[in-house]
Amino acid sequence: MLSRKTYFIREHVGVFKLYDGGDTYDILDPETHEQLGIAKEKPGMLVHLLRILVDKRILPTKVFIYEGSDFDDPSRLLFSIQRSITKVDICDANGVVLGWLESKFFSFGGAFYVYDSLGNEVAFVQGNWVGWTFKFLDRDQNEIGTITKKWAGVGKEMFTSADNYMIALNDEPSPVKAILMLAAGLAVDIIYKEK
């Protein structure tokens, strides 16, 4: 799954979010719609209860990304995204920090940096929250990928909060860079945007 340049992300409709604790996203092959992986938010019981009273974007959460379709099989865990009060870490299956995300203050349209574990800037994600178009930029401001919303149809768009979007990288990344870029693409919706 981590040797790809494109991913289609399909959010599950949010009817059972309060019951099961968090968001779930299918990670699909954009051409065949074959399921490559699944991202499951598991915020913890206290945080889950606090979401009734507090905006979820300011609470800690954890999102686990698994290969295949079973988020109950720990042997399929690829990586996780963990937001604390102060930062967003991207960790491998053993909990080792591979990198982190850092918001850019005072940006119009939303923006954040992607760093590797050594503190090297891997990408800058710059976007337009209204139009739901984001660019991955390298340090020289060259576009190295995009995140674009995919239309799901009038019924789904009007009556649910579920999002569909495409993460596309210009070049095939190394496995660690693929994790960081896929995590950043998922974080646009799960960590920064979702209410």
mmCIF file with all atom_site columns, C-alpha atoms in Angstrom:
data_model
loop_
_atom_site.group_PDB
_atom_site.id
_atom_site.type_symbol
_atom_site.label_atom_id
_atom_site.label_alt_id
_atom_site.label_comp_id
_atom_site.label_asym_id
_atom_site.label_entity_id
_atom_site.label_seq_id
_atom_site.pdbx_PDB_ins_code
_atom_site.Cartn_x
_atom_site.Cartn_y
_atom_site.Cartn_z
_atom_site.occupancy
_atom_site.B_iso_or_equiv
_atom_site.pdbx_formal_charge
_atom_site.auth_seq_id
_atom_site.auth_comp_id
_atom_site.auth_asym_id
_atom_site.auth_atom_id
_atom_site.pdbx_PDB_model_num
ATOM 1   C CA . MET A 1 1   ? 0.000   0.000  0.000   1.00 0.00 ? 1   MET A CA 1
ATOM 2   C CA . LEU A 1 2   ? 2.842   2.423  0.699   1.00 0.00 ? 2   LEU A CA 1
ATOM 3   C CA . SER A 1 3   ? 4.442   2.206  -2.759  1.00 0.00 ? 3   SER A CA 1
ATOM 4   C CA . ARG A 1 4   ? 1.624   4.096  -4.465  1.00 0.00 ? 4   ARG A CA 1
ATOM 5   C CA . LYS A 1 5   ? 1.308   7.600  -5.875  1.00 0.00 ? 5   LYS A CA 1
ATOM 6   C CA . THR A 1 6   ? -2.493  7.934  -5.593  1.00 0.00 ? 6   THR A CA 1
ATOM 7   C CA . TYR A 1 7   ? -5.089  7.117  -2.954  1.00 0.00 ? 7   TYR A CA 1
ATOM 8   C CA . PHE A 1 8   ? -8.845  7.602  -2.981  1.00 0.00 ? 8   PHE A CA 1
ATOM 9   C CA . ILE A 1 9   ? -10.165 8.291  0.531   1.00 0.00 ? 9   ILE A CA 1
ATOM 10  C CA . ARG A 1 10  ? -13.824 7.576  1.279   1.00 0.00 ? 10  ARG A CA 1
ATOM 11  C CA . GLU A 1 11  ? -15.231 8.562  4.658   1.00 0.00 ? 11  GLU A CA 1
ATOM 12  C CA . HIS A 1 12  ? -17.892 6.324  6.155   1.00 0.00 ? 12  HIS A CA 1
ATOM 13  C CA . VAL A 1 13  ? -21.215 8.093  6.654   1.00 0.00 ? 13  VAL A CA 1
ATOM 14  C CA . GLY A 1 14  ? -21.317 9.497  10.187  1.00 0.00 ? 14  GLY A CA 1
ATOM 15  C CA . VAL A 1 15  ? -24.486 7.864  11.533  1.00 0.00 ? 15  VAL A CA 1
ATOM 16  C CA . PHE A 1 16  ? -22.673 5.721  14.131  1.00 0.00 ? 16  PHE A CA 1
ATOM 17  C CA . LYS A 1 17  ? -19.796 8.070  15.085  1.00 0.00 ? 17  LYS A CA 1
ATOM 18  C CA . LEU A 1 18  ? -21.183 8.744  18.542  1.00 0.00 ? 18  LEU A CA 1
ATOM 19  C CA . TYR A 1 19  ? -21.648 5.028  19.156  1.00 0.00 ? 19  TYR A CA 1
ATOM 20  C CA . ASP A 1 20  ? -18.373 3.633  17.822  1.00 0.00 ? 20  ASP A CA 1
ATOM 21  C CA . GLY A 1 21  ? -16.085 6.454  18.930  1.00 0.00 ? 21  GLY A CA 1
ATOM 22  C CA . GLY A 1 22  ? -14.742 8.042  15.792  1.00 0.00 ? 22  GLY A CA 1
ATOM 23  C CA . ASP A 1 23  ? -14.409 8.455  12.083  1.00 0.00 ? 23  ASP A CA 1
ATOM 24  C CA . THR A 1 24  ? -13.589 5.625  9.679   1.00 0.00 ? 24  THR A CA 1
ATOM 25  C CA . TYR A 1 25  ? -12.075 6.076  6.219   1.00 0.00 ? 25  TYR A CA 1
ATOM 26  C CA . ASP A 1 26  ? -11.553 3.539  3.450   1.00 0.00 ? 26  ASP A CA 1
ATOM 27  C CA . ILE A 1 27  ? -8.285  3.938  1.529   1.00 0.00 ? 27  ILE A CA 1
ATOM 28  C CA . LEU A 1 28  ? -8.925  2.764  -2.021  1.00 0.00 ? 28  LEU A CA 1
ATOM 29  C CA . ASP A 1 29  ? -7.198  2.336  -5.362  1.00 0.00 ? 29  ASP A CA 1
ATOM 30  C CA . PRO A 1 30  ? -8.670  5.263  -7.354  1.00 0.00 ? 30  PRO A CA 1
ATOM 31  C CA . GLU A 1 31  ? -8.959  3.246  -10.573 1.00 0.00 ? 31  GLU A CA 1
ATOM 32  C CA . THR A 1 32  ? -10.284 -0.115 -9.366  1.00 0.00 ? 32  THR A CA 1
ATOM 33  C CA . HIS A 1 33  ? -11.783 0.996  -6.001  1.00 0.00 ? 33  HIS A CA 1
ATOM 34  C CA . GLU A 1 34  ? -10.063 -2.033 -4.441  1.00 0.00 ? 34  GLU A CA 1
ATOM 35  C CA . GLN A 1 35  ? -9.647  -1.494 -0.700  1.00 0.00 ? 35  GLN A CA 1
ATOM 36  C CA . LEU A 1 36  ? -5.978  -0.955 0.138   1.00 0.00 ? 36  LEU A CA 1
ATOM 37  C CA . GLY A 1 37  ? -6.382  0.080  3.732   1.00 0.00 ? 37  GLY A CA 1
ATOM 38  C CA . ILE A 1 38  ? -8.587  1.613  6.385   1.00 0.00 ? 38  ILE A CA 1
ATOM 39  C CA . ALA A 1 39  ? -8.084  4.527  8.776   1.00 0.00 ? 39  ALA A CA 1
ATOM 40  C CA . LYS A 1 40  ? -9.926  4.342  12.077  1.00 0.00 ? 40  LYS A CA 1
ATOM 41  C CA . GLU A 1 41  ? -10.075 7.079  14.681  1.00 0.00 ? 41  GLU A CA 1
ATOM 42  C CA . LYS A 1 42  ? -9.885  5.750  18.261  1.00 0.00 ? 42  LYS A CA 1
ATOM 43  C CA . PRO A 1 43  ? -9.939  8.774  20.563  1.00 0.00 ? 43  PRO A CA 1
ATOM 44  C CA . GLY A 1 44  ? -10.302 7.043  23.941  1.00 0.00 ? 44  GLY A CA 1
ATOM 45  C CA . MET A 1 45  ? -13.391 6.936  26.164  1.00 0.00 ? 45  MET A CA 1
ATOM 46  C CA . LEU A 1 46  ? -12.873 10.215 28.055  1.00 0.00 ? 46  LEU A CA 1
ATOM 47  C CA . VAL A 1 47  ? -12.178 12.175 24.878  1.00 0.00 ? 47  VAL A CA 1
ATOM 48  C CA . HIS A 1 48  ? -15.126 10.475 23.205  1.00 0.00 ? 48  HIS A CA 1
ATOM 49  C CA . LEU A 1 49  ? -17.419 11.702 25.981  1.00 0.00 ? 49  LEU A CA 1
ATOM 50  C CA . LEU A 1 50  ? -15.910 15.211 26.005  1.00 0.00 ? 50  LEU A CA 1
ATOM 51  C CA . ARG A 1 51  ? -16.763 15.570 22.301  1.00 0.00 ? 51  ARG A CA 1
ATOM 52  C CA . ILE A 1 52  ? -20.385 16.029 23.280  1.00 0.00 ? 52  ILE A CA 1
ATOM 53  C CA . LEU A 1 53  ? -19.404 19.317 24.973  1.00 0.00 ? 53  LEU A CA 1
ATOM 54  C CA . VAL A 1 54  ? -16.154 20.425 23.297  1.00 0.00 ? 54  VAL A CA 1
ATOM 55  C CA . ASP A 1 55  ? -15.106 20.955 19.662  1.00 0.00 ? 55  ASP A CA 1
ATOM 56  C CA . LYS A 1 56  ? -13.212 17.797 18.678  1.00 0.00 ? 56  LYS A CA 1
ATOM 57  C CA . ARG A 1 57  ? -10.495 19.769 16.886  1.00 0.00 ? 57  ARG A CA 1
ATOM 58  C CA . ILE A 1 58  ? -9.037  20.894 20.229  1.00 0.00 ? 58  ILE A CA 1
ATOM 59  C CA . LEU A 1 59  ? -9.117  17.468 21.879  1.00 0.00 ? 59  LEU A CA 1
ATOM 60  C CA . PRO A 1 60  ? -6.439  14.766 21.628  1.00 0.00 ? 60  PRO A CA 1
ATOM 61  C CA . THR A 1 61  ? -7.147  11.865 19.274  1.00 0.00 ? 61  THR A CA 1
ATOM 62  C CA . LYS A 1 62  ? -5.491  8.875  17.629  1.00 0.00 ? 62  LYS A CA 1
ATOM 63  C CA . VAL A 1 63  ? -6.052  7.615  14.089  1.00 0.00 ? 63  VAL A CA 1
ATOM 64  C CA . PHE A 1 64  ? -4.744  4.163  13.185  1.00 0.00 ? 64  PHE A CA 1
ATOM 65  C CA . ILE A 1 65  ? -4.075  3.197  9.558   1.00 0.00 ? 65  ILE A CA 1
ATOM 66  C CA . TYR A 1 66  ? -4.246  -0.499 8.672   1.00 0.00 ? 66  TYR A CA 1
ATOM 67  C CA . GLU A 1 67  ? -3.505  -2.413 5.496   1.00 0.00 ? 67  GLU A CA 1
ATOM 68  C CA . GLY A 1 68  ? -6.624  -4.179 4.232   1.00 0.00 ? 68  GLY A CA 1
ATOM 69  C CA . SER A 1 69  ? -10.087 -3.689 5.682   1.00 0.00 ? 69  SER A CA 1
ATOM 70  C CA . ASP A 1 70  ? -9.837  -4.993 9.255   1.00 0.00 ? 70  ASP A CA 1
ATOM 71  C CA . PHE A 1 71  ? -9.123  -2.316 11.857  1.00 0.00 ? 71  PHE A CA 1
ATOM 72  C CA . ASP A 1 72  ? -9.410  -4.886 14.651  1.00 0.00 ? 72  ASP A CA 1
ATOM 73  C CA . ASP A 1 73  ? -6.303  -6.801 13.480  1.00 0.00 ? 73  ASP A CA 1
ATOM 74  C CA . PRO A 1 74  ? -3.222  -5.236 15.154  1.00 0.00 ? 74  PRO A CA 1
ATOM 75  C CA . SER A 1 75  ? -0.869  -7.199 12.864  1.00 0.00 ? 75  SER A CA 1
ATOM 76  C CA . ARG A 1 76  ? -2.140  -5.087 9.914   1.00 0.00 ? 76  ARG A CA 1
ATOM 77  C CA . LEU A 1 77  ? -1.298  -1.729 11.560  1.00 0.00 ? 77  LEU A CA 1
ATOM 78  C CA . LEU A 1 78  ? 0.965   0.403  9.320   1.00 0.00 ? 78  LEU A CA 1
ATOM 79  C CA . PHE A 1 79  ? 1.134   3.701  11.210  1.00 0.00 ? 79  PHE A CA 1
ATOM 80  C CA . SER A 1 80  ? -0.828  6.112  13.384  1.00 0.00 ? 80  SER A CA 1
ATOM 81  C CA . ILE A 1 81  ? -1.519  9.825  13.621  1.00 0.00 ? 81  ILE A CA 1
ATOM 82  C CA . GLN A 1 82  ? -1.664  11.077 17.216  1.00 0.00 ? 82  GLN A CA 1
ATOM 83  C CA . ARG A 1 83  ? -2.790  14.577 18.124  1.00 0.00 ? 83  ARG A CA 1
ATOM 84  C CA . SER A 1 84  ? -2.004  15.805 21.601  1.00 0.00 ? 84  SER A CA 1
ATOM 85  C CA . ILE A 1 85  ? -2.884  19.244 22.907  1.00 0.00 ? 85  ILE A CA 1
ATOM 86  C CA . THR A 1 86  ? 0.283   20.733 21.379  1.00 0.00 ? 86  THR A CA 1
ATOM 87  C CA . LYS A 1 87  ? 1.317   18.664 18.347  1.00 0.00 ? 87  LYS A CA 1
ATOM 88  C CA . VAL A 1 88  ? 0.470   15.974 15.803  1.00 0.00 ? 88  VAL A CA 1
ATOM 89  C CA . ASP A 1 89  ? 2.868   12.994 15.670  1.00 0.00 ? 89  ASP A CA 1
ATOM 90  C CA . ILE A 1 90  ? 3.061   10.370 12.932  1.00 0.00 ? 90  ILE A CA 1
ATOM 91  C CA . CYS A 1 91  ? 4.224   7.035  14.400  1.00 0.00 ? 91  CYS A CA 1
ATOM 92  C CA . ASP A 1 92  ? 5.098   3.643  12.939  1.00 0.00 ? 92  ASP A CA 1
ATOM 93  C CA . ALA A 1 93  ? 3.342   0.436  14.037  1.00 0.00 ? 93  ALA A CA 1
ATOM 94  C CA . ASN A 1 94  ? 5.595   0.232  17.119  1.00 0.00 ? 94  ASN A CA 1
ATOM 95  C CA . GLY A 1 95  ? 4.873   3.801  18.234  1.00 0.00 ? 95  GLY A CA 1
ATOM 96  C CA . VAL A 1 96  ? 8.212   5.227  17.050  1.00 0.00 ? 96  VAL A CA 1
ATOM 97  C CA . VAL A 1 97  ? 7.809   8.817  15.818  1.00 0.00 ? 97  VAL A CA 1
ATOM 98  C CA . LEU A 1 98  ? 8.494   9.038  12.069  1.00 0.00 ? 98  LEU A CA 1
ATOM 99  C CA . GLY A 1 99  ? 7.610   12.723 11.827  1.00 0.00 ? 99  GLY A CA 1
ATOM 100 C CA . TRP A 1 100 ? 5.117   15.344 12.842  1.00 0.00 ? 100 TRP A CA 1
ATOM 101 C CA . LEU A 1 101 ? 2.773   18.025 11.536  1.00 0.00 ? 101 LEU A CA 1
ATOM 102 C CA . GLU A 1 102 ? 2.983   21.658 12.580  1.00 0.00 ? 102 GLU A CA 1
ATOM 103 C CA . SER A 1 103 ? 0.309   24.243 11.776  1.00 0.00 ? 103 SER A CA 1
ATOM 104 C CA . LYS A 1 104 ? 1.314   27.483 10.147  1.00 0.00 ? 104 LYS A CA 1
ATOM 105 C CA . PHE A 1 105 ? -0.149  30.395 12.035  1.00 0.00 ? 105 PHE A CA 1
ATOM 106 C CA . PHE A 1 106 ? -1.954  33.165 10.176  1.00 0.00 ? 106 PHE A CA 1
ATOM 107 C CA . SER A 1 107 ? -2.525  31.357 6.903   1.00 0.00 ? 107 SER A CA 1
ATOM 108 C CA . PHE A 1 108 ? -5.497  32.003 4.671   1.00 0.00 ? 108 PHE A CA 1
ATOM 109 C CA . GLY A 1 109 ? -7.044  28.762 3.509   1.00 0.00 ? 109 GLY A CA 1
ATOM 110 C CA . GLY A 1 110 ? -5.173  26.526 5.952   1.00 0.00 ? 110 GLY A CA 1
ATOM 111 C CA . ALA A 1 111 ? -1.567  25.374 5.919   1.00 0.00 ? 111 ALA A CA 1
ATOM 112 C CA . PHE A 1 112 ? 0.794   23.119 7.836   1.00 0.00 ? 112 PHE A CA 1
ATOM 113 C CA . TYR A 1 113 ? 4.302   21.694 7.617   1.00 0.00 ? 113 TYR A CA 1
ATOM 114 C CA . VAL A 1 114 ? 5.259   18.012 7.427   1.00 0.00 ? 114 VAL A CA 1
ATOM 115 C CA . TYR A 1 115 ? 8.557   17.088 9.142   1.00 0.00 ? 115 TYR A CA 1
ATOM 116 C CA . ASP A 1 116 ? 10.481  13.815 9.323   1.00 0.00 ? 116 ASP A CA 1
ATOM 117 C CA . SER A 1 117 ? 11.848  12.428 12.602  1.00 0.00 ? 117 SER A CA 1
ATOM 118 C CA . LEU A 1 118 ? 15.068  14.467 12.241  1.00 0.00 ? 118 LEU A CA 1
ATOM 119 C CA . GLY A 1 119 ? 13.176  17.743 11.862  1.00 0.00 ? 119 GLY A CA 1
ATOM 120 C CA . ASN A 1 120 ? 13.696  18.041 8.095   1.00 0.00 ? 120 ASN A CA 1
ATOM 121 C CA . GLU A 1 121 ? 10.813  19.649 6.235   1.00 0.00 ? 121 GLU A CA 1
ATOM 122 C CA . VAL A 1 122 ? 9.295   17.025 3.914   1.00 0.00 ? 122 VAL A CA 1
ATOM 123 C CA . ALA A 1 123 ? 6.419   19.130 2.604   1.00 0.00 ? 123 ALA A CA 1
ATOM 124 C CA . PHE A 1 124 ? 4.331   22.210 3.161   1.00 0.00 ? 124 PHE A CA 1
ATOM 125 C CA . VAL A 1 125 ? 0.588   21.608 2.763   1.00 0.00 ? 125 VAL A CA 1
ATOM 126 C CA . GLN A 1 126 ? -1.167  24.742 1.557   1.00 0.00 ? 126 GLN A CA 1
ATOM 127 C CA . GLY A 1 127 ? -4.820  24.847 0.817   1.00 0.00 ? 127 GLY A CA 1
ATOM 128 C CA . ASN A 1 128 ? -8.188  26.304 0.374   1.00 0.00 ? 128 ASN A CA 1
ATOM 129 C CA . TRP A 1 129 ? -10.663 24.975 2.966   1.00 0.00 ? 129 TRP A CA 1
ATOM 130 C CA . VAL A 1 130 ? -13.624 26.386 1.047   1.00 0.00 ? 130 VAL A CA 1
ATOM 131 C CA . GLY A 1 131 ? -12.706 24.840 -2.298  1.00 0.00 ? 131 GLY A CA 1
ATOM 132 C CA . TRP A 1 132 ? -11.113 21.793 -0.657  1.00 0.00 ? 132 TRP A CA 1
ATOM 133 C CA . THR A 1 133 ? -8.000  21.929 -2.831  1.00 0.00 ? 133 THR A CA 1
ATOM 134 C CA . PHE A 1 134 ? -4.588  21.491 -1.227  1.00 0.00 ? 134 PHE A CA 1
ATOM 135 C CA . LYS A 1 135 ? -1.052  21.301 -2.576  1.00 0.00 ? 135 LYS A CA 1
ATOM 136 C CA . PHE A 1 136 ? 1.996   19.514 -1.229  1.00 0.00 ? 136 PHE A CA 1
ATOM 137 C CA . LEU A 1 137 ? 4.942   21.858 -1.820  1.00 0.00 ? 137 LEU A CA 1
ATOM 138 C CA . ASP A 1 138 ? 8.647   21.163 -1.350  1.00 0.00 ? 138 ASP A CA 1
ATOM 139 C CA . ARG A 1 139 ? 11.040  23.671 0.249   1.00 0.00 ? 139 ARG A CA 1
ATOM 140 C CA . ASP A 1 140 ? 11.487  25.403 -3.126  1.00 0.00 ? 140 ASP A CA 1
ATOM 141 C CA . GLN A 1 141 ? 7.675   25.812 -3.463  1.00 0.00 ? 141 GLN A CA 1
ATOM 142 C CA . ASN A 1 142 ? 7.476   23.187 -6.235  1.00 0.00 ? 142 ASN A CA 1
ATOM 143 C CA . GLU A 1 143 ? 4.259   21.191 -6.251  1.00 0.00 ? 143 GLU A CA 1
ATOM 144 C CA . ILE A 1 144 ? 4.935   17.563 -5.299  1.00 0.00 ? 144 ILE A CA 1
ATOM 145 C CA . GLY A 1 145 ? 1.311   16.430 -4.870  1.00 0.00 ? 145 GLY A CA 1
ATOM 146 C CA . THR A 1 146 ? -2.311  17.429 -4.351  1.00 0.00 ? 146 THR A CA 1
ATOM 147 C CA . ILE A 1 147 ? -5.348  16.694 -2.228  1.00 0.00 ? 147 ILE A CA 1
ATOM 148 C CA . THR A 1 148 ? -8.638  17.324 -4.016  1.00 0.00 ? 148 THR A CA 1
ATOM 149 C CA . LYS A 1 149 ? -12.226 16.725 -3.029  1.00 0.00 ? 149 LYS A CA 1
ATOM 150 C CA . LYS A 1 150 ? -14.179 14.290 -5.145  1.00 0.00 ? 150 LYS A CA 1
ATOM 151 C CA . TRP A 1 151 ? -17.876 14.919 -5.688  1.00 0.00 ? 151 TRP A CA 1
ATOM 152 C CA . ALA A 1 152 ? -19.996 12.216 -4.028  1.00 0.00 ? 152 ALA A CA 1
ATOM 153 C CA . GLY A 1 153 ? -23.385 13.149 -5.438  1.00 0.00 ? 153 GLY A CA 1
ATOM 154 C CA . VAL A 1 154 ? -26.025 15.612 -4.303  1.00 0.00 ? 154 VAL A CA 1
ATOM 155 C CA . GLY A 1 155 ? -27.683 13.276 -1.781  1.00 0.00 ? 155 GLY A CA 1
ATOM 156 C CA . LYS A 1 156 ? -24.506 12.404 0.040   1.00 0.00 ? 156 LYS A CA 1
ATOM 157 C CA . GLU A 1 157 ? -23.057 15.917 -0.092  1.00 0.00 ? 157 GLU A CA 1
ATOM 158 C CA . MET A 1 158 ? -26.208 17.609 1.210   1.00 0.00 ? 158 MET A CA 1
ATOM 159 C CA . PHE A 1 159 ? -27.345 15.137 3.838   1.00 0.00 ? 159 PHE A CA 1
ATOM 160 C CA . THR A 1 160 ? -24.144 13.727 5.337   1.00 0.00 ? 160 THR A CA 1
ATOM 161 C CA . SER A 1 161 ? -20.839 15.076 6.573   1.00 0.00 ? 161 SER A CA 1
ATOM 162 C CA . ALA A 1 162 ? -18.861 12.315 4.820   1.00 0.00 ? 162 ALA A CA 1
ATOM 163 C CA . ASP A 1 163 ? -16.051 13.432 2.514   1.00 0.00 ? 163 ASP A CA 1
ATOM 164 C CA . ASN A 1 164 ? -14.410 11.748 -0.467  1.00 0.00 ? 164 ASN A CA 1
ATOM 165 C CA . TYR A 1 165 ? -11.059 12.992 -1.670  1.00 0.00 ? 165 TYR A CA 1
ATOM 166 C CA . MET A 1 166 ? -7.998  12.063 -3.688  1.00 0.00 ? 166 MET A CA 1
ATOM 167 C CA . ILE A 1 167 ? -4.400  12.196 -2.472  1.00 0.00 ? 167 ILE A CA 1
ATOM 168 C CA . ALA A 1 168 ? -2.025  12.267 -5.450  1.00 0.00 ? 168 ALA A CA 1
ATOM 169 C CA . LEU A 1 169 ? 1.771   12.448 -5.304  1.00 0.00 ? 169 LEU A CA 1
ATOM 170 C CA . ASN A 1 170 ? 3.832   13.403 -8.349  1.00 0.00 ? 170 ASN A CA 1
ATOM 171 C CA . ASP A 1 171 ? 6.538   10.792 -7.739  1.00 0.00 ? 171 ASP A CA 1
ATOM 172 C CA . GLU A 1 172 ? 6.566   7.380  -6.095  1.00 0.00 ? 172 GLU A CA 1
ATOM 173 C CA . PRO A 1 173 ? 7.812   8.032  -2.552  1.00 0.00 ? 173 PRO A CA 1
ATOM 174 C CA . SER A 1 174 ? 9.973   5.948  -0.233  1.00 0.00 ? 174 SER A CA 1
ATOM 175 C CA . PRO A 1 175 ? 7.903   4.003  2.363   1.00 0.00 ? 175 PRO A CA 1
ATOM 176 C CA . VAL A 1 176 ? 8.599   6.511  5.171   1.00 0.00 ? 176 VAL A CA 1
ATOM 177 C CA . LYS A 1 177 ? 7.840   9.491  2.944   1.00 0.00 ? 177 LYS A CA 1
ATOM 178 C CA . ALA A 1 178 ? 4.673   7.714  1.747   1.00 0.00 ? 178 ALA A CA 1
ATOM 179 C CA . ILE A 1 179 ? 3.562   7.374  5.382   1.00 0.00 ? 179 ILE A CA 1
ATOM 180 C CA . LEU A 1 180 ? 4.243   11.058 6.068   1.00 0.00 ? 180 LEU A CA 1
ATOM 181 C CA . MET A 1 181 ? 2.433   12.245 2.934   1.00 0.00 ? 181 MET A CA 1
ATOM 182 C CA . LEU A 1 182 ? -0.546  9.895  3.380   1.00 0.00 ? 182 LEU A CA 1
ATOM 183 C CA . ALA A 1 183 ? -0.768  10.956 7.040   1.00 0.00 ? 183 ALA A CA 1
ATOM 184 C CA . ALA A 1 184 ? -0.724  14.617 5.998   1.00 0.00 ? 184 ALA A CA 1
ATOM 185 C CA . GLY A 1 185 ? -3.468  14.007 3.439   1.00 0.00 ? 185 GLY A CA 1
ATOM 186 C CA . LEU A 1 186 ? -5.644  12.220 5.987   1.00 0.00 ? 186 LEU A CA 1
ATOM 187 C CA . ALA A 1 187 ? -4.901  14.898 8.591   1.00 0.00 ? 187 ALA A CA 1
ATOM 188 C CA . VAL A 1 188 ? -6.436  17.617 6.408   1.00 0.00 ? 188 VAL A CA 1
ATOM 189 C CA . ASP A 1 189 ? -9.834  16.050 7.040   1.00 0.00 ? 189 ASP A CA 1
ATOM 190 C CA . ILE A 1 190 ? -9.460  14.028 10.242  1.00 0.00 ? 190 ILE A CA 1
ATOM 191 C CA . ILE A 1 191 ? -7.260  16.347 12.316  1.00 0.00 ? 191 ILE A CA 1
ATOM 192 C CA . TYR A 1 192 ? -7.712  19.884 10.980  1.00 0.00 ? 192 TYR A CA 1
ATOM 193 C CA . LYS A 1 193 ? -11.101 20.110 9.286   1.00 0.00 ? 193 LYS A CA 1
ATOM 194 C CA . GLU A 1 194 ? -13.548 17.565 10.730  1.00 0.00 ? 194 GLU A CA 1
ATOM 195 C CA . LYS A 1 195 ? -16.050 18.785 13.334  1.00 0.00 ? 195 LYS A CA 1
#
